[in-house]
Amino acid sequence: MPVVRVSDVHAGARVPRAELLARLRAKQGCTPVPELALLRDVLFLLQGISGTHVRLRTERQRAHDDGALAQRAPEDVLRLEVDESHGVRARTHSLTQPIPAPVQDRLHRLAEPGQLYVRVRQFVEAHAHASETRLATQSLCHFLGAQLSEYYALVAALETRWRRVAEGDREAPALTLQALVHETREPLLRMRLMSTIVESCRDAHGGVLISTIHAYTLTGDPFVRRFTSTLLDHVSRPFFRCLSRWIYDGELDDPSGEFFVALQPRAAPAARRDTDELAVVSDEGPNAADVWHSKFVLRSELLPSFLSAPFARKIFSTGRSLNFIRCSCGERDWAAVHATLHATNRERTLRYSDMAGLEHAIDAVYAAASGHLVHTFLHRFRLWDHLRALKEYLMLTKGDFADALMTSLGPSLARPAHTLYQHNLSAALETAIRTSNAQFDDPDVLRRLDARSLEFGAGDTGWDTFTLEYRVESPVSAVLDASAMAGYQILFNYLWKIQRVASAVSAAWVEMLAAQNALLRTQRRGTPASPLATPTRRALQQLHEMIHFVRQLQGFCQLEVIAYSWHALEHDFQHHPGGDLDQLIETHRAYLHTLISTALLRGGKRGQADHLADEVRAQLDAVLVFCAALDDLARLVTTELARLASGMDPLPSAERSAAHCLERLESTHTHFQQRLHAMIGVLERHPNLAVRDLARRWNFNLYYRRVRDSDATTRVAR
């Protein structure tokens, strides 16, 4: 660029650079564009419209790759094009441009709000009245439309000022490009923010849209934070309206599917997080448990980011509790809790700008709804009475009833399973109730008890198929669901087998003791010693060992397992009454899980949950086999004593029969001891301290350790 010195134009006089530039352009025949004409074009540019000297050109451009697998579709981009055809255009000299570079820079800055205005307006026009547009997006379009109207009012005011200046009104405020840059500074910031939000929310809806906008409040710029907070207060109104219906009425009013709680098309069976082996799918259709667990689902992807996950679960539980009270607990409970909520909290308007009030309202409604539901379960629907009945009858803690039931059913259960009939089982249960203290229990509890036979196969007896069940209806079945009742059935079958063996060894002990006494009386009369005396004494010693095993197992189950767990459950219910129905269900499930895992000695070997329980069942079967052999021995003793009393000679086969019985008893007892040694060794290393106590019960005097050491010494000597 040639340098023009002032001294070269006027010797001794200094001329301003602007005047030199004007003289140069006049000499070259290039007339500059008047600022008033540029101001008129700027008014068009602010609306996204091309002017005379400055135009907007639409250019098709592919968007940058945003990291997704496929690139976004091409989009239209506005480009600013300055018309330099005013006057004679110079080929190379930049000083001869009709619109100087500083002016062009201002034009670019003033054209930016117009470009953003077009982008925001297109978004509003595309979504404001579309039938598929969701409520949050409609609220966003409504807010953006109001902002565009304010912006358009600003452009109209600027146009009025321009007309006054163009008509020569001397009282009109000065209007320059620099003044327009200053006056449009805040609208430009607002347009930039709205354009950014529009681009980021183009495919978002509901909670995702709210979370996207909320992210812009996490900034240090006070203008951005203030503007986005105002925007969120407007956009989140449909969300808070739906939230209000959910937490105050238990109704899901979400036609667009934007709320983070959704209604499932069909209630699926509830999934369990613990004791999954008890999971049972009911074929009776949706019940209270399915309604509570599966009617509604929490969609975390639609959860607004200003709500934490624990707070969202509290909201979810509140509405679910109200819906459950209304649908499953009857009109009386619903009217009471709804009136309480309406009188205390309904006047509060939930909104984004009042997060403290929102938290207070949610906490109050959650406490009222959940507390009322839990209180209804424990008192009106008598959940605690049902739990006590399950403990007394299905876990056999009402001892006289268990003995009476064993007495009335024993002869029938010894027969093949296909000979059992329901009316006979029901009659035996009724007899057990009338002959025990169970007759004084609540009739509503007793009518829920039922004795029945399970499916059986070839060779099964009544002992293999008999079970006692307890029936509950909705809404108590939300806590005592099919999976929980299956757990109680497992406990009953296990404890019933122990009860059966305990009765068998007691009867065998009485019978063998009577046989031994008869032998002793015979010897006192001077009768020669019977060859059955020694086997009888030996059998009584072995039977006493098995009685110790069974009684200690019974005491462990009744005291260390059931009584201790029941005490812990009472403590939880009395000292931690807060929480919702989910917490009540989890407390009961933990109680039941503790019962099953401790009673069945689970945790002894990895990968074999019921290994020790199977060993206990095998040991109980061995005791029954031993008792059967004792019955044969007792009958043999009775027969021989009767022959001796009548003066008849002993049967030649009596000694062989006694030897055979003794061989059966010794073999069964040997297997019993070997299995018990192995079980004690495993139990002594069990991670559960309560289970370890069973090993101390069985081996309290270290008898089995001495026997084991003695056997090892004998094997080494051999």
XYZ file of C-alpha atoms in Angstrom:
718
model
C 0.000 0.000 0.000
C 1.543 3.423 -1.002
C 2.010 5.810 1.884
C 0.466 9.282 1.398
C 2.148 11.908 3.476
C 0.352 15.072 4.533
C 3.348 17.186 3.491
C 2.966 15.953 -0.077
C -0.564 17.409 -0.337
C -0.285 20.703 1.469
C 3.111 22.015 2.239
C 3.200 23.056 5.879
C -0.464 22.075 6.542
C -1.642 18.809 8.095
C -4.765 17.150 6.686
C -6.749 14.477 8.577
C -6.431 10.943 7.296
C -10.214 10.633 6.743
C -10.153 13.632 4.422
C -7.218 12.213 2.513
C -9.136 8.928 2.131
C -12.226 10.749 0.885
C -10.173 12.736 -1.666
C -8.541 9.536 -2.870
C -11.882 7.769 -3.372
C -13.293 10.826 -5.156
C -10.278 10.909 -7.451
C -10.819 7.213 -8.265
C -14.539 7.728 -8.834
C -15.630 5.433 -5.958
C -18.535 6.842 -3.959
C -18.913 5.369 -0.409
C -22.249 3.906 0.712
C -24.060 6.354 2.999
C -24.384 5.219 6.604
C -28.115 5.892 6.504
C -28.475 3.333 3.714
C -26.435 0.856 5.672
C -28.637 1.464 8.717
C -31.664 0.623 6.622
C -29.995 -2.648 5.527
C -29.101 -3.410 9.119
C -32.788 -3.198 10.076
C -33.461 -5.878 7.487
C -30.486 -7.947 8.644
C -31.805 -7.918 12.208
C -34.850 -9.762 10.861
C -32.842 -12.212 8.784
C -33.710 -10.420 5.505
C -31.251 -9.260 2.849
C -30.784 -5.551 2.284
C -29.705 -3.536 -0.734
C -25.973 -3.379 -0.082
C -25.643 -6.255 2.370
C -27.344 -9.541 1.647
C -27.764 -12.888 3.326
C -27.000 -15.958 1.255
C -28.149 -19.452 2.134
C -25.436 -22.040 1.833
C -25.840 -25.790 2.118
C -23.221 -27.148 4.482
C -22.647 -30.513 6.091
C -22.411 -30.345 9.858
C -19.263 -31.410 11.640
C -19.031 -34.995 12.847
C -20.278 -35.050 16.425
C -18.644 -38.343 17.278
C -21.635 -40.494 16.387
C -21.430 -43.382 14.016
C -23.085 -41.444 11.227
C -22.702 -37.758 10.382
C -25.642 -35.424 10.706
C -27.613 -34.404 7.630
C -26.571 -31.236 5.765
C -28.124 -28.016 7.022
C -28.669 -24.455 5.695
C -26.218 -21.793 6.884
C -26.645 -18.038 6.330
C -23.619 -16.211 4.973
C -23.211 -12.398 4.868
C -22.377 -10.973 1.442
C -21.379 -7.298 1.059
C -22.276 -5.668 -2.260
C -19.290 -3.630 -3.546
C -20.834 -2.602 -6.861
C -21.692 0.899 -5.630
C -19.464 3.232 -7.703
C -16.359 2.148 -9.589
C -14.675 -0.863 -7.955
C -10.866 -0.784 -7.801
C -9.085 -3.988 -8.584
C -6.418 -4.153 -5.881
C -6.398 -1.139 -3.605
C -8.245 -1.904 -0.353
C -8.738 1.777 0.427
C -11.108 2.042 -2.517
C -13.743 -0.379 -1.111
C -17.109 1.390 -0.860
C -17.663 -0.230 2.585
C -14.517 -0.106 4.728
C -13.348 -3.095 6.757
C -14.294 -1.608 10.184
C -17.810 -0.974 8.896
C -18.040 -4.485 7.497
C -17.039 -5.833 10.913
C -19.929 -3.930 12.505
C -22.273 -5.251 9.830
C -21.230 -8.808 10.600
C -21.839 -8.240 14.286
C -25.248 -6.703 13.575
C -26.194 -9.506 11.163
C -25.586 -12.231 13.786
C -28.790 -11.573 15.812
C -30.780 -11.815 12.568
C -29.260 -15.162 11.666
C -29.968 -16.522 15.148
C -33.462 -15.034 15.009
C -34.183 -17.025 11.853
C -32.901 -20.247 13.421
C -34.987 -19.838 16.565
C -38.084 -18.797 14.609
C -37.813 -21.852 12.353
C -37.637 -24.115 15.405
C -40.710 -22.462 16.935
C -42.680 -22.656 13.694
C -41.767 -26.310 13.226
C -42.716 -27.444 16.735
C -45.236 -25.005 18.181
C -48.326 -26.388 16.470
C -47.205 -29.869 15.386
C -49.482 -32.631 16.608
C -46.591 -34.826 17.795
C -44.941 -32.058 19.803
C -44.793 -32.894 23.503
C -45.781 -30.582 26.322
C -42.285 -29.573 27.446
C -41.329 -28.699 23.870
C -44.546 -26.719 23.477
C -43.715 -24.770 26.630
C -40.228 -24.103 25.263
C -41.721 -22.860 21.977
C -44.142 -20.636 23.880
C -41.295 -19.050 25.847
C -39.144 -18.635 22.736
C -42.096 -17.089 20.889
C -42.488 -14.498 23.653
C -38.766 -13.679 23.441
C -38.980 -13.327 19.641
C -41.906 -10.954 20.050
C -39.839 -8.771 22.393
C -36.977 -8.845 19.920
C -39.278 -7.901 17.047
C -40.636 -5.004 19.116
C -37.041 -3.775 19.531
C -36.511 -3.941 15.746
C -39.759 -2.019 15.186
C -38.621 0.700 17.625
C -35.268 0.982 15.813
C -37.053 1.266 12.485
C -39.172 4.121 13.823
C -36.019 5.962 14.916
C -34.454 5.373 11.496
C -37.484 6.849 9.740
C -37.354 9.952 11.907
C -33.650 10.390 11.157
C -34.247 9.803 7.431
C -37.027 12.432 7.411
C -34.657 14.966 9.001
C -36.264 15.096 12.418
C -33.676 16.925 14.476
C -35.249 15.820 17.742
C -34.781 12.186 16.842
C -32.072 10.367 18.851
C -28.852 9.790 16.958
C -28.672 6.465 15.164
C -25.343 5.021 14.095
C -23.944 1.582 13.443
C -21.896 1.754 16.616
C -25.004 2.744 18.573
C -26.860 -0.256 17.118
C -24.007 -2.557 18.115
C -24.308 -1.297 21.679
C -28.129 -1.469 21.826
C -28.289 -5.001 20.426
C -25.617 -6.388 22.737
C -28.023 -7.921 25.275
C -30.504 -9.192 22.620
C -27.522 -10.786 20.880
C -26.531 -12.637 24.048
C -30.118 -13.745 24.501
C -30.332 -14.915 20.872
C -27.066 -16.805 21.163
C -28.291 -18.623 24.233
C -31.680 -19.423 22.719
C -30.033 -20.676 19.515
C -27.695 -22.912 21.513
C -30.595 -24.302 23.529
C -32.598 -24.891 20.365
C -29.767 -26.860 18.798
C -29.137 -28.960 21.902
C -32.857 -29.639 22.513
C -33.824 -30.439 18.952
C -34.325 -34.165 19.646
C -34.962 -34.005 23.414
C -38.254 -34.131 25.275
C -39.580 -34.322 28.800
C -37.030 -34.739 31.538
C -34.160 -34.923 29.042
C -35.090 -31.496 27.679
C -35.337 -30.054 31.180
C -31.977 -31.558 32.130
C -30.369 -30.143 29.002
C -31.567 -26.646 29.800
C -30.680 -27.056 33.479
C -27.063 -27.714 32.512
C -26.781 -24.075 31.354
C -27.553 -22.855 34.869
C -24.315 -24.406 36.108
C -22.231 -21.462 34.952
C -20.647 -18.420 36.520
C -22.213 -15.957 34.071
C -25.058 -14.259 35.964
C -26.890 -13.349 32.754
C -26.892 -16.927 31.458
C -27.876 -18.318 34.852
C -30.703 -15.815 35.269
C -32.048 -16.310 31.755
C -31.978 -20.114 31.843
C -33.601 -20.145 35.296
C -36.466 -18.061 33.939
C -36.678 -20.351 30.918
C -36.720 -23.463 33.103
C -39.415 -22.043 35.329
C -41.592 -21.776 32.225
C -40.593 -24.995 30.436
C -40.910 -27.191 33.538
C -44.527 -26.248 34.230
C -45.970 -29.368 32.532
C -43.496 -31.499 34.482
C -44.467 -29.980 37.834
C -48.150 -30.179 36.951
C -47.729 -33.905 36.355
C -45.617 -34.168 39.512
C -48.351 -32.482 41.537
C -51.001 -34.929 40.318
C -48.670 -37.824 41.111
C -47.726 -36.906 44.683
C -51.105 -35.504 45.760
C -53.559 -37.784 43.944
C -51.519 -40.841 42.981
C -52.568 -40.326 39.356
C -50.239 -40.430 36.371
C -51.441 -37.638 34.085
C -48.767 -37.903 31.401
C -50.331 -38.166 27.931
C -47.040 -37.393 26.172
C -44.908 -39.882 28.082
C -42.499 -37.235 29.421
C -42.632 -37.954 33.157
C -40.002 -40.165 34.785
C -42.760 -42.465 36.083
C -44.557 -44.642 33.553
C -47.440 -47.086 33.640
C -46.485 -50.513 32.390
C -48.862 -52.034 29.815
C -49.151 -55.252 31.764
C -48.054 -55.867 35.326
C -45.187 -58.355 35.246
C -44.317 -60.531 38.246
C -42.175 -58.590 40.676
C -38.442 -59.264 40.602
C -36.708 -60.043 43.875
C -33.252 -58.945 44.895
C -32.758 -61.522 47.607
C -33.648 -65.198 48.150
C -34.147 -65.485 44.398
C -34.550 -69.257 44.758
C -37.953 -68.518 46.309
C -39.255 -66.619 43.290
C -42.719 -67.894 42.366
C -44.852 -66.760 39.455
C -48.538 -66.762 40.272
C -51.022 -67.843 37.605
C -53.966 -66.136 39.296
C -53.438 -62.829 37.530
C -52.259 -59.511 38.933
C -52.477 -59.355 42.708
C -51.459 -56.774 45.273
C -47.777 -57.698 44.984
C -47.845 -57.252 41.199
C -49.709 -53.962 41.537
C -47.179 -52.613 44.019
C -44.022 -53.833 42.329
C -44.868 -53.742 38.628
C -47.755 -51.388 37.902
C -45.438 -48.380 37.635
C -41.817 -48.169 36.606
C -39.198 -45.504 37.299
C -37.509 -44.303 34.092
C -34.203 -42.820 35.197
C -33.388 -41.589 31.691
C -36.235 -39.056 31.930
C -35.330 -37.881 35.419
C -34.435 -34.143 35.462
C -30.868 -33.590 36.588
C -31.902 -31.231 39.398
C -33.592 -34.184 41.159
C -31.256 -36.687 42.808
C -31.870 -40.426 42.526
C -32.867 -40.869 46.234
C -35.239 -37.911 45.959
C -36.736 -39.378 42.784
C -37.294 -42.718 44.525
C -39.084 -40.867 47.315
C -41.349 -39.181 44.745
C -41.933 -42.514 43.041
C -42.830 -44.184 46.330
C -45.183 -41.360 47.323
C -47.350 -41.583 44.227
C -47.232 -45.361 44.216
C -48.377 -45.443 47.851
C -51.318 -43.162 47.104
C -52.279 -45.182 44.047
C -52.052 -48.412 46.043
C -54.208 -46.963 48.844
C -56.849 -45.896 46.361
C -56.857 -49.072 44.237
C -56.174 -51.811 46.811
C -57.010 -50.546 50.304
C -60.554 -49.291 49.874
C -62.330 -45.946 49.693
C -62.191 -45.274 53.423
C -58.394 -45.180 53.608
C -58.132 -43.217 50.383
C -60.579 -40.559 51.546
C -58.717 -40.130 54.847
C -55.244 -39.733 53.400
C -56.421 -37.608 50.471
C -58.215 -35.207 52.769
C -55.088 -34.864 54.904
C -52.869 -34.120 51.922
C -55.350 -31.700 50.394
C -55.742 -29.748 53.642
C -52.043 -29.413 54.469
C -50.040 -29.286 51.264
C -52.185 -28.864 48.182
C -52.157 -25.065 48.337
C -48.392 -25.055 47.657
C -47.520 -24.570 43.976
C -44.589 -26.681 42.848
C -42.158 -24.865 40.592
C -38.509 -24.876 39.596
C -37.742 -21.519 41.166
C -38.787 -22.826 44.612
C -36.658 -25.941 45.089
C -36.655 -25.567 48.878
C -40.448 -25.560 48.904
C -40.449 -28.562 46.578
C -38.264 -30.592 48.931
C -40.399 -29.619 51.923
C -43.618 -30.558 50.119
C -42.241 -33.914 48.935
C -40.984 -34.819 52.395
C -44.322 -33.949 53.980
C -46.400 -35.839 51.415
C -44.054 -38.839 51.500
C -44.286 -39.048 55.284
C -48.081 -38.756 55.230
C -48.756 -41.210 52.390
C -46.167 -43.833 53.315
C -46.915 -43.601 57.023
C -50.629 -44.049 56.428
C -50.064 -47.057 54.169
C -47.721 -48.785 56.619
C -50.081 -48.043 59.515
C -52.961 -49.486 57.494
C -51.042 -52.694 56.850
C -50.000 -53.153 60.464
C -53.327 -52.311 62.096
C -56.327 -52.453 59.813
C -55.097 -55.402 57.753
C -53.356 -56.971 60.789
C -50.075 -57.825 59.126
C -48.434 -58.429 62.484
C -51.115 -60.978 63.432
C -50.525 -62.815 60.152
C -46.775 -62.907 60.764
C -47.356 -64.275 64.267
C -49.698 -66.929 62.894
C -47.077 -67.977 60.350
C -44.547 -68.290 63.162
C -46.824 -70.316 65.417
C -48.345 -72.680 62.857
C -46.042 -72.988 59.851
C -42.901 -72.785 61.994
C -44.454 -75.021 64.677
C -43.661 -72.770 67.646
C -47.114 -73.557 69.121
C -45.887 -76.847 70.501
C -49.176 -78.387 71.642
C -50.696 -77.757 68.220
C -47.695 -79.363 66.489
C -47.950 -82.424 68.742
C -51.706 -82.681 68.232
C -51.316 -82.378 64.467
C -48.636 -85.070 64.472
C -50.861 -87.338 66.531
C -53.950 -86.890 64.365
C -52.104 -87.155 61.052
C -49.384 -89.703 61.838
C -51.326 -92.869 60.906
C -52.673 -91.318 57.710
C -49.346 -89.955 56.488
C -47.681 -93.359 56.784
C -49.903 -94.627 53.953
C -49.242 -94.085 50.224
C -49.800 -90.529 49.034
C -52.551 -91.461 46.594
C -54.720 -92.682 49.487
C -54.849 -89.237 51.101
C -58.008 -87.199 50.619
C -58.499 -83.518 51.219
C -61.473 -83.909 53.538
C -59.506 -86.293 55.770
C -56.585 -83.857 55.996
C -58.956 -80.986 56.799
C -60.655 -83.079 59.487
C -57.286 -83.955 61.049
C -56.330 -80.269 61.085
C -59.628 -79.382 62.733
C -59.036 -82.051 65.355
C -55.552 -80.707 66.107
C -56.980 -77.220 66.545
C -59.768 -78.337 68.882
C -57.461 -80.451 71.051
C -54.832 -77.721 71.549
C -54.676 -74.121 72.665
C -55.078 -73.119 69.038
C -58.840 -73.276 69.588
C -58.608 -69.982 71.494
C -56.940 -68.095 68.643
C -58.702 -65.608 66.396
C -61.188 -67.433 64.117
C -60.069 -65.272 61.191
C -56.546 -66.656 61.623
C -57.709 -70.260 61.981
C -59.861 -70.164 58.859
C -56.773 -69.271 56.824
C -55.026 -72.520 57.797
C -55.382 -75.424 55.415
C -53.837 -78.886 55.188
C -53.291 -80.318 51.738
C -51.243 -82.799 49.772
C -48.747 -81.720 47.132
C -48.160 -83.441 43.827
C -46.758 -86.903 44.335
C -45.002 -89.572 42.384
C -44.818 -93.328 42.469
C -43.790 -94.645 45.868
C -44.395 -91.381 47.765
C -46.065 -91.535 51.149
C -48.121 -88.945 52.928
C -45.012 -87.761 54.770
C -43.482 -86.766 51.415
C -46.440 -84.748 50.173
C -48.202 -83.268 53.213
C -47.952 -79.530 53.816
C -49.680 -76.866 55.859
C -50.480 -73.571 54.188
C -51.730 -70.162 55.287
C -53.805 -68.048 52.915
C -53.843 -64.239 52.755
C -55.728 -61.891 50.489
C -55.042 -58.519 48.931
C -53.583 -56.146 49.987
C -51.649 -58.197 52.584
C -50.372 -60.307 49.696
C -48.191 -57.352 48.712
C -45.965 -58.308 51.662
C -46.821 -61.991 51.994
C -46.664 -62.680 48.283
C -46.250 -66.019 46.524
C -42.468 -65.948 46.876
C -42.642 -65.255 50.609
C -45.226 -67.984 51.164
C -42.983 -70.390 49.230
C -40.253 -69.563 51.723
C -42.569 -70.363 54.627
C -43.457 -73.653 52.915
C -39.755 -74.549 52.747
C -39.422 -73.823 56.449
C -42.520 -75.841 57.338
C -41.439 -78.892 55.342
C -38.006 -78.796 56.971
C -39.315 -78.277 60.508
C -42.122 -80.812 59.984
C -39.574 -83.486 59.123
C -37.649 -82.658 62.297
C -40.938 -82.821 64.255
C -41.728 -86.190 62.692
C -38.319 -87.614 63.634
C -38.606 -86.171 67.156
C -41.953 -87.939 67.604
C -40.512 -91.143 66.174
C -37.515 -91.233 68.517
C -39.732 -90.389 71.485
C -42.056 -93.272 70.643
C -39.108 -95.588 70.034
C -37.560 -94.605 73.345
C -40.771 -95.343 75.227
C -41.183 -98.666 73.452
C -37.575 -99.785 73.923
C -37.556 -98.675 77.550
C -40.685 -100.741 78.144
C -39.025 -103.735 76.467
C -35.914 -103.382 78.606
C -37.973 -103.098 81.800
C -39.853 -106.216 80.815
C -36.551 -108.033 80.301
C -35.339 -106.881 83.718
C -38.533 -108.048 85.424
C -38.190 -111.411 83.746
C -34.615 -111.787 84.979
C -35.655 -110.924 88.553
C -38.087 -113.842 88.523
C -35.157 -116.178 87.979
C -35.709 -116.689 84.298
C -32.464 -117.241 82.370
C -31.031 -114.102 80.746
C -32.471 -113.465 77.342
C -30.064 -113.158 74.384
C -31.951 -109.949 73.530
C -30.906 -108.123 76.694
C -27.509 -106.995 75.395
C -28.797 -105.764 71.987
C -31.542 -103.897 73.792
C -29.136 -102.059 76.090
C -26.856 -101.248 73.163
C -29.791 -99.983 71.076
C -30.942 -97.720 73.905
C -27.487 -96.174 74.143
C -27.418 -95.507 70.410
C -30.988 -94.207 70.463
C -30.091 -91.781 73.234
C -27.355 -90.393 71.004
C -29.842 -89.822 68.199
C -32.358 -88.267 70.562
C -29.660 -85.814 71.597
C -29.051 -85.002 67.931
C -32.736 -84.395 67.163
C -33.528 -82.431 70.330
C -30.550 -80.129 69.883
C -31.520 -79.549 66.259
C -35.048 -78.723 67.367
C -33.794 -76.350 70.057
C -31.454 -74.659 67.609
C -34.255 -74.047 65.083
C -36.770 -72.863 67.656
C -34.486 -70.692 69.801
C -31.415 -69.614 67.849
C -33.239 -69.218 64.538
C -36.941 -68.487 64.986
C -37.061 -66.804 68.395
C -34.007 -64.636 67.775
C -35.166 -63.578 64.305
C -38.662 -62.822 65.622
C -37.202 -60.639 68.359
C -35.140 -58.746 65.764
C -38.254 -58.275 63.608
C -40.212 -56.902 66.569
C -37.382 -54.500 67.326
C -37.337 -53.232 63.714
C -41.085 -52.676 63.670
C -41.166 -50.919 67.040
C -38.061 -48.743 66.817
C -37.990 -47.998 63.076
C -41.619 -47.312 62.183
C -40.772 -44.831 59.405
C -40.350 -45.648 55.762
C -42.678 -46.832 53.065
C -44.179 -50.127 52.012
C -40.985 -51.030 50.159
C -39.041 -50.791 53.385
C -41.676 -52.878 55.170
C -41.415 -55.528 52.460
C -37.622 -55.480 52.581
C -37.674 -55.838 56.379
C -39.898 -58.885 56.123
C -37.863 -60.352 53.275
C -34.668 -59.919 55.301
C -36.364 -61.648 58.252
C -37.494 -64.546 56.076
C -34.110 -64.775 54.372
C -32.410 -64.973 57.777
C -34.792 -67.710 58.882
C -34.222 -69.843 55.811
C -30.475 -69.339 55.504
C -29.869 -70.050 59.220
C -32.291 -72.933 59.645
C -31.050 -74.635 56.475
C -27.416 -73.950 57.504
C -26.626 -72.178 54.243
C -23.186 -70.770 53.571
C -21.147 -73.808 54.545
C -19.878 -74.586 51.051
C -19.644 -72.264 48.087
C -21.892 -73.246 45.204
C -23.947 -75.658 47.336
C -26.484 -73.566 49.220
C -28.364 -76.486 50.794
C -25.464 -78.923 51.210
C -25.677 -78.996 55.004
C -29.483 -79.053 54.961
C -29.347 -82.115 52.696
C -26.938 -83.724 55.133
C -29.343 -82.997 57.991
C -32.222 -84.536 56.018
C -30.101 -87.611 55.286
C -29.257 -87.811 58.984
C -32.948 -87.595 59.901
C -33.727 -90.359 57.412
C -31.030 -92.457 59.068
C -32.705 -91.875 62.431
C -36.026 -93.029 60.966
C -34.351 -96.156 59.606
C -32.862 -96.750 63.055
C -36.286 -96.329 64.656
C -37.775 -98.822 62.197
C -35.104 -101.344 63.180
C -35.869 -100.634 66.828
C -39.531 -101.377 66.184
C -38.539 -104.772 64.791
C -36.334 -105.405 67.818
C -39.081 -104.325 70.227
C -41.592 -106.644 68.554
C -39.084 -109.464 68.734
C -38.519 -108.830 72.457
C -42.260 -108.698 73.096
C -42.824 -111.940 71.234
C -40.066 -113.748 73.080
C -41.231 -112.505 76.472
C -44.765 -113.590 75.689
C -43.525 -117.098 74.806
C -41.467 -117.263 77.982
C -44.413 -116.074 80.075
C -46.590 -118.804 78.606
C -43.964 -121.480 79.269
C -43.079 -121.978 75.633
C -39.532 -122.429 74.400
C -37.811 -119.576 72.524
C -38.018 -119.696 68.782
C -34.912 -121.028 67.091
C -34.914 -118.047 64.758
C -35.057 -115.490 67.592
C -31.312 -115.324 67.979
C -30.809 -114.951 64.232
C -33.467 -112.250 64.063
C -31.858 -110.439 66.973
C -28.464 -110.619 65.246
C -29.982 -109.248 62.067
C -31.629 -106.347 63.949
C -28.379 -105.656 65.748
C -26.510 -105.617 62.445
C -29.000 -103.100 61.005
C -28.733 -100.935 64.088
C -24.938 -100.997 64.104
C -24.704 -100.209 60.403
C -27.145 -97.315 60.657
C -25.457 -95.969 63.760
C -22.014 -96.127 62.131
C -23.212 -94.128 59.127
C -24.948 -91.723 61.504
C -21.744 -91.054 63.420
C -19.624 -90.673 60.297
C -22.013 -88.153 58.818
C -22.276 -86.284 62.098
C -18.480 -86.078 62.396
C -18.257 -84.493 58.952
C -21.111 -82.073 59.665
C -19.566 -80.910 62.943
C -16.257 -80.296 61.188
C -17.958 -78.079 58.595
C -20.161 -76.275 61.123
C -17.201 -75.378 63.330
C -15.792 -73.344 60.407
C -19.122 -71.872 59.324
C -19.126 -68.065 58.823
C -22.427 -67.700 60.685
C -21.893 -67.652 64.442
C -25.434 -68.879 65.106
C -24.800 -71.932 62.923
C -21.534 -72.614 64.743
C -23.585 -72.841 67.923
C -25.291 -75.931 66.522
C -21.901 -77.693 66.370
C -21.339 -76.830 70.039
C -24.801 -78.155 70.879
C -24.137 -81.487 69.200
C -20.604 -81.802 70.562
C -20.888 -79.908 73.826
C -18.675 -82.393 75.740
C -16.274 -83.011 72.813
C -17.486 -86.607 72.646
C -17.338 -86.774 68.861
C -13.859 -85.268 68.794
C -12.646 -88.007 71.149
C -14.405 -90.656 69.074
C -12.844 -89.250 65.923
C -9.377 -89.210 67.485
C -9.866 -92.746 68.780
C -10.879 -93.977 65.334
C -7.860 -92.282 63.786
C -5.547 -93.943 66.347
C -7.102 -97.321 65.649
C -6.615 -96.930 61.902
C -2.941 -95.985 62.398
C -2.370 -98.990 64.666
C -3.826 -101.299 62.060
